[in-house]
PDB file of C-alpha atoms in Angstrom:
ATOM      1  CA  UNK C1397      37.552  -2.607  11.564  1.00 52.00           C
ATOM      2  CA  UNK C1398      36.301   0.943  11.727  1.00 62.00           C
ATOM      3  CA  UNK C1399      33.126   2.275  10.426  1.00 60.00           C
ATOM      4  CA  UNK C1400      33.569   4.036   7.277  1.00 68.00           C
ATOM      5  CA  UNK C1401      30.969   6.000   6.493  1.00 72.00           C
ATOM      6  CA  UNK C1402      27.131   6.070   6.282  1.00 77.00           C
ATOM      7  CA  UNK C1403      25.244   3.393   4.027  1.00 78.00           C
ATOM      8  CA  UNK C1404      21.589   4.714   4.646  1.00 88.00           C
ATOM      9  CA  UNK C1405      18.849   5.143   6.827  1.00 88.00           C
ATOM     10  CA  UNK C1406      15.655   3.945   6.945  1.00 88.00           C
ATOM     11  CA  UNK C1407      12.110   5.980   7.593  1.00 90.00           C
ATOM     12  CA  UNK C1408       8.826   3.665   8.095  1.00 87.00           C
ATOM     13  CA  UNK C1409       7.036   6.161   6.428  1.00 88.00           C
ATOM     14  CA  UNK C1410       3.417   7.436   7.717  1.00 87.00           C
ATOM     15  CA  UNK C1411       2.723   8.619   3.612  1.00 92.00           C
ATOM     16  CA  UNK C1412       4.866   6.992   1.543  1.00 94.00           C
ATOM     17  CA  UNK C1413       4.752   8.878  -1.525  1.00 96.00           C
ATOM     18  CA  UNK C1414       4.406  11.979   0.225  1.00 94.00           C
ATOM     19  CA  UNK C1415       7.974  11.442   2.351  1.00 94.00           C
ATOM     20  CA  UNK C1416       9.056  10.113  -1.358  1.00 97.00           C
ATOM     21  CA  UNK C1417       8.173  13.556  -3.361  1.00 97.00           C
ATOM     22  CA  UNK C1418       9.842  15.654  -0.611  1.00 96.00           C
ATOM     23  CA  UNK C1419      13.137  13.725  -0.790  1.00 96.00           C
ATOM     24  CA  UNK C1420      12.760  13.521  -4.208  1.00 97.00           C
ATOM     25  CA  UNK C1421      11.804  16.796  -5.682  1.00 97.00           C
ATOM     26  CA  UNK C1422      12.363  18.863  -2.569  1.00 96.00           C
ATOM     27  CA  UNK C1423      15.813  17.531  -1.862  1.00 95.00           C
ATOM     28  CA  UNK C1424      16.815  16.362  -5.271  1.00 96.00           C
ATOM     29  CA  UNK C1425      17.574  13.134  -4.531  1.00 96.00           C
ATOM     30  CA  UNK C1426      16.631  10.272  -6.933  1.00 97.00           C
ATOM     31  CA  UNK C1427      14.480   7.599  -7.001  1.00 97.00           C
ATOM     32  CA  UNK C1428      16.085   4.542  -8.078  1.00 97.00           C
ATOM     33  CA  UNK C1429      16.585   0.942  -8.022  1.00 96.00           C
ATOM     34  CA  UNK C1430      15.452  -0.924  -4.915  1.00 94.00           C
ATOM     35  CA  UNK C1431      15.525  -5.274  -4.692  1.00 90.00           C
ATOM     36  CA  UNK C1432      11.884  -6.805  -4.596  1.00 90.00           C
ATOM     37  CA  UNK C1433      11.962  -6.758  -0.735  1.00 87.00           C
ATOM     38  CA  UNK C1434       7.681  -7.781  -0.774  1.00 85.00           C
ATOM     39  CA  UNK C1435       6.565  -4.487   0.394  1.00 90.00           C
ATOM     40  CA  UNK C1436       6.637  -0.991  -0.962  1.00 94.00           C
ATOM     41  CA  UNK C1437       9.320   1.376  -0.721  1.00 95.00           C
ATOM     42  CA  UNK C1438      11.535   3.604  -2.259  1.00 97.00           C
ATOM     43  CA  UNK C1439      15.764   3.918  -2.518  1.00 95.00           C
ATOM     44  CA  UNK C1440      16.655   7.738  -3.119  1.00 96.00           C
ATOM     45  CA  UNK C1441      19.993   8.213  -4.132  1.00 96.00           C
ATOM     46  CA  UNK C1442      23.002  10.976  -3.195  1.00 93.00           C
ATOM     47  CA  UNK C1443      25.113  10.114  -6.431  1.00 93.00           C
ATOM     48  CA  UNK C1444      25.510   6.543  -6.702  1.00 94.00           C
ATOM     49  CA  UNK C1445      24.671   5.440  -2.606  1.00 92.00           C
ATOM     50  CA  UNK C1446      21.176   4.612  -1.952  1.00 93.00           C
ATOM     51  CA  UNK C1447      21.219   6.822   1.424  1.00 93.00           C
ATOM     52  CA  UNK C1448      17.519   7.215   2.087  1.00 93.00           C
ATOM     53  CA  UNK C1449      15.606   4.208   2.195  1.00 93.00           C
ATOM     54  CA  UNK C1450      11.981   4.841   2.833  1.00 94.00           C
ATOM     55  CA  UNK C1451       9.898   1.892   4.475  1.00 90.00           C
ATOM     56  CA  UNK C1452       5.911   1.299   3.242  1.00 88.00           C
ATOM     57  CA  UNK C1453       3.989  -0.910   5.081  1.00 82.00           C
ATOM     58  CA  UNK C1454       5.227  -4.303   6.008  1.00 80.00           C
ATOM     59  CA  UNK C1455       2.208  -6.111   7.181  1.00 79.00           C
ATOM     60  CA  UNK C1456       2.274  -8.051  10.370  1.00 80.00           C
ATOM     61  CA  UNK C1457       6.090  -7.434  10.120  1.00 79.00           C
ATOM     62  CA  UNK C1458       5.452  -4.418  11.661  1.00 74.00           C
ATOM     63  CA  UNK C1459       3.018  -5.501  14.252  1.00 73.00           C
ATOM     64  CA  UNK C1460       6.278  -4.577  17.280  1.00 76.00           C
ATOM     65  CA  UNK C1461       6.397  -1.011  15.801  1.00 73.00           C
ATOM     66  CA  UNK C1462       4.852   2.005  17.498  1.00 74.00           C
ATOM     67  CA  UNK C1463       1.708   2.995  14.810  1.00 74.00           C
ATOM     68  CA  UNK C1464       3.309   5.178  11.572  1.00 71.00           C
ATOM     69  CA  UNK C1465       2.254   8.429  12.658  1.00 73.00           C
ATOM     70  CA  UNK C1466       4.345  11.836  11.858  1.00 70.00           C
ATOM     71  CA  UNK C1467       6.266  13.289  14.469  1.00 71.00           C
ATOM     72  CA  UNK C1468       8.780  14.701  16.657  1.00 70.00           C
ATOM     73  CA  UNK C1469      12.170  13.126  15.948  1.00 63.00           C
ATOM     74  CA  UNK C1470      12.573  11.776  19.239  1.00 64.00           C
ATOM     75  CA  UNK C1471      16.003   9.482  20.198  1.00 59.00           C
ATOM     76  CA  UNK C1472      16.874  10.164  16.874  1.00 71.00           C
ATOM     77  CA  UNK C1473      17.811  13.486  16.270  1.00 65.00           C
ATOM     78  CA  UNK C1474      18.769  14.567  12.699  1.00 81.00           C
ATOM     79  CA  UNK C1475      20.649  13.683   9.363  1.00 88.00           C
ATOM     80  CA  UNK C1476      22.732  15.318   8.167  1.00 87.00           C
ATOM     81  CA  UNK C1477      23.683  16.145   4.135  1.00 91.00           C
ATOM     82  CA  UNK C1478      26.988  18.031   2.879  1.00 89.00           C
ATOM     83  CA  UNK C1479      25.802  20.389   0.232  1.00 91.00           C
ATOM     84  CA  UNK C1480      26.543  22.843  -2.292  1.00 92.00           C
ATOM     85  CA  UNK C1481      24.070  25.161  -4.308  1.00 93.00           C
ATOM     86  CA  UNK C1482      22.940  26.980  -1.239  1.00 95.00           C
ATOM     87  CA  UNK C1483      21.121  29.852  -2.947  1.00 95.00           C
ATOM     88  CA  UNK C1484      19.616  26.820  -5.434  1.00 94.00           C
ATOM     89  CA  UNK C1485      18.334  25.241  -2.157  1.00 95.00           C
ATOM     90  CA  UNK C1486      16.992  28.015  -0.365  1.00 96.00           C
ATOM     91  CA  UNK C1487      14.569  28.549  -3.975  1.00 95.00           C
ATOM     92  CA  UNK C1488      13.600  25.268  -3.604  1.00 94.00           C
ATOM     93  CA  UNK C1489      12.635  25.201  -0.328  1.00 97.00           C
ATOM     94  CA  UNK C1490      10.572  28.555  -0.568  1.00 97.00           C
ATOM     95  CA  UNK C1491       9.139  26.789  -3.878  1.00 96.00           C
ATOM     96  CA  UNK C1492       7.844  23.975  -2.464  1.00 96.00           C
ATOM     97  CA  UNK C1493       6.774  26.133   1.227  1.00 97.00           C
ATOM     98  CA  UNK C1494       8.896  24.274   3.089  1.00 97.00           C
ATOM     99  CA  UNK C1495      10.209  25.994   6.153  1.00 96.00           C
ATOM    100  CA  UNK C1496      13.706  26.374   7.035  1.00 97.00           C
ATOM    101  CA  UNK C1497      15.713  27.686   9.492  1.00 95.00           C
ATOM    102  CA  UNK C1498      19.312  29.071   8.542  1.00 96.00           C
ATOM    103  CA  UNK C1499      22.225  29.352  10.726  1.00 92.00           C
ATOM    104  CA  UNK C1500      25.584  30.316   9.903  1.00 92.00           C
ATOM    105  CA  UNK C1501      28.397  28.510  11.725  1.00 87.00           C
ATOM    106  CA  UNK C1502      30.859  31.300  13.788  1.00 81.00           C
ATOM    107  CA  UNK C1503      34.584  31.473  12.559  1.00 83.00           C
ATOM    108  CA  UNK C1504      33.739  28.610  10.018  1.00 86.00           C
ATOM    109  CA  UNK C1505      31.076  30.482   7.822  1.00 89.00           C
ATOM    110  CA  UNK C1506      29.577  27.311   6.820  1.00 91.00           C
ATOM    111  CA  UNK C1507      25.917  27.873   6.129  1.00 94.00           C
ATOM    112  CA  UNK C1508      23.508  25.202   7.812  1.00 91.00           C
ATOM    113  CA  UNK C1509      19.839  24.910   6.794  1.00 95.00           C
ATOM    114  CA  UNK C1510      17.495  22.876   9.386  1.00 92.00           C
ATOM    115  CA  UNK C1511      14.187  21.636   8.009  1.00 93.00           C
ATOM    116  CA  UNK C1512      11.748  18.967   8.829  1.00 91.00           C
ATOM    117  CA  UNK C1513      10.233  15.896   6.443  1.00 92.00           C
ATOM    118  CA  UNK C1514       6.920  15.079   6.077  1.00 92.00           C
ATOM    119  CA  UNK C1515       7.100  12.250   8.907  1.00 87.00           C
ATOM    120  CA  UNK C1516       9.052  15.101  11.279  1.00 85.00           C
ATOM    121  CA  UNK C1517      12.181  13.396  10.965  1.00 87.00           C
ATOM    122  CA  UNK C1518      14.845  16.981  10.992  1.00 85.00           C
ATOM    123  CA  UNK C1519      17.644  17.276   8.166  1.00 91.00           C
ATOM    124  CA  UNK C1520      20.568  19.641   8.352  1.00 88.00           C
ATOM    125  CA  UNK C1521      21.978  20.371   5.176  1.00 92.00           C
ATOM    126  CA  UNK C1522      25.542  21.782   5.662  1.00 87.00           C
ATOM    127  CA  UNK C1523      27.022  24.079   2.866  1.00 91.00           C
ATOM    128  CA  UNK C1524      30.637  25.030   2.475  1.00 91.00           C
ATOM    129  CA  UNK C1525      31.894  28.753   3.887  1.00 93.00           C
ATOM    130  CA  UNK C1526      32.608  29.838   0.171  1.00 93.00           C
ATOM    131  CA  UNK C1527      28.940  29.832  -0.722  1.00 93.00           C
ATOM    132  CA  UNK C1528      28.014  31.603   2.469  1.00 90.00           C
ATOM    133  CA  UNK C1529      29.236  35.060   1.042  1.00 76.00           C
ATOM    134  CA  UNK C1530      27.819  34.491  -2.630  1.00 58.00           C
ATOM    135  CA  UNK C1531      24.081  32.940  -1.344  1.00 52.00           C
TER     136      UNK C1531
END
């Protein structure tokens, strides 16, 4: 059977709320319906896939884990988002002072934007060659 697609990802979180807001109201993804797993967290939606699962504290569950403490990225390098509102994106980045770097791709014209979250986990948000001319 071959893999068909990506389900989510998980952050253990070093602020919860914090990594929450930025997903949320930095990314625009939603906040919404997560089981009662007994411990905090937070599913943010892309449409109707709960992609970004953020992780709170687990209690002695998490007593193998390295200490929650943002930084580099490490073996993990990025995620990655398809896009569209580029120009949108770039407002609400400057609006909430989060720094970005933007790249255009050569021949393709895709436009890539390459950020950091609050835990300095790095997202690439990829945006299609038409919007690269109008942004």
């Amino acid at each position: 059977m071959p893999l068909l697609g990506l389900n989510h990802y998980t952050i253990r979180c070093h602020d919860l709320e914090r990594t929450k807001a930025f997903y949320a109201n930095v990314l625009g993804l939603k906040d919404g319906y997560r089981p009662p797993l007994g411990f905090p967290g937070h599913w943010l939606y892309v449409g109707d896939v709960p992609t970004v699962h953020l992780m709170g504290d687990r209690g002695a569950r998490d007593a193998h884990h390295p200490p929650r403490a943002a930084g580099p990225t490490g073996l993990f390098d990025h995620i990655a988002f398809a896009c569209t509102g580029l120009a949108e994106m770039r407002e609400r980045l400057n609006k909430h002072g989060v720094k970005f770097e933007e790249r255009v791709v050569p021949r393709d014209r895709q436009t890539q934007l390459f950020l950091f979250d609050p835990d300095g986990i790095a997202v690439e948000l990829n945006y299609p060659p038409e919007e690269t001319a109008a942004a």
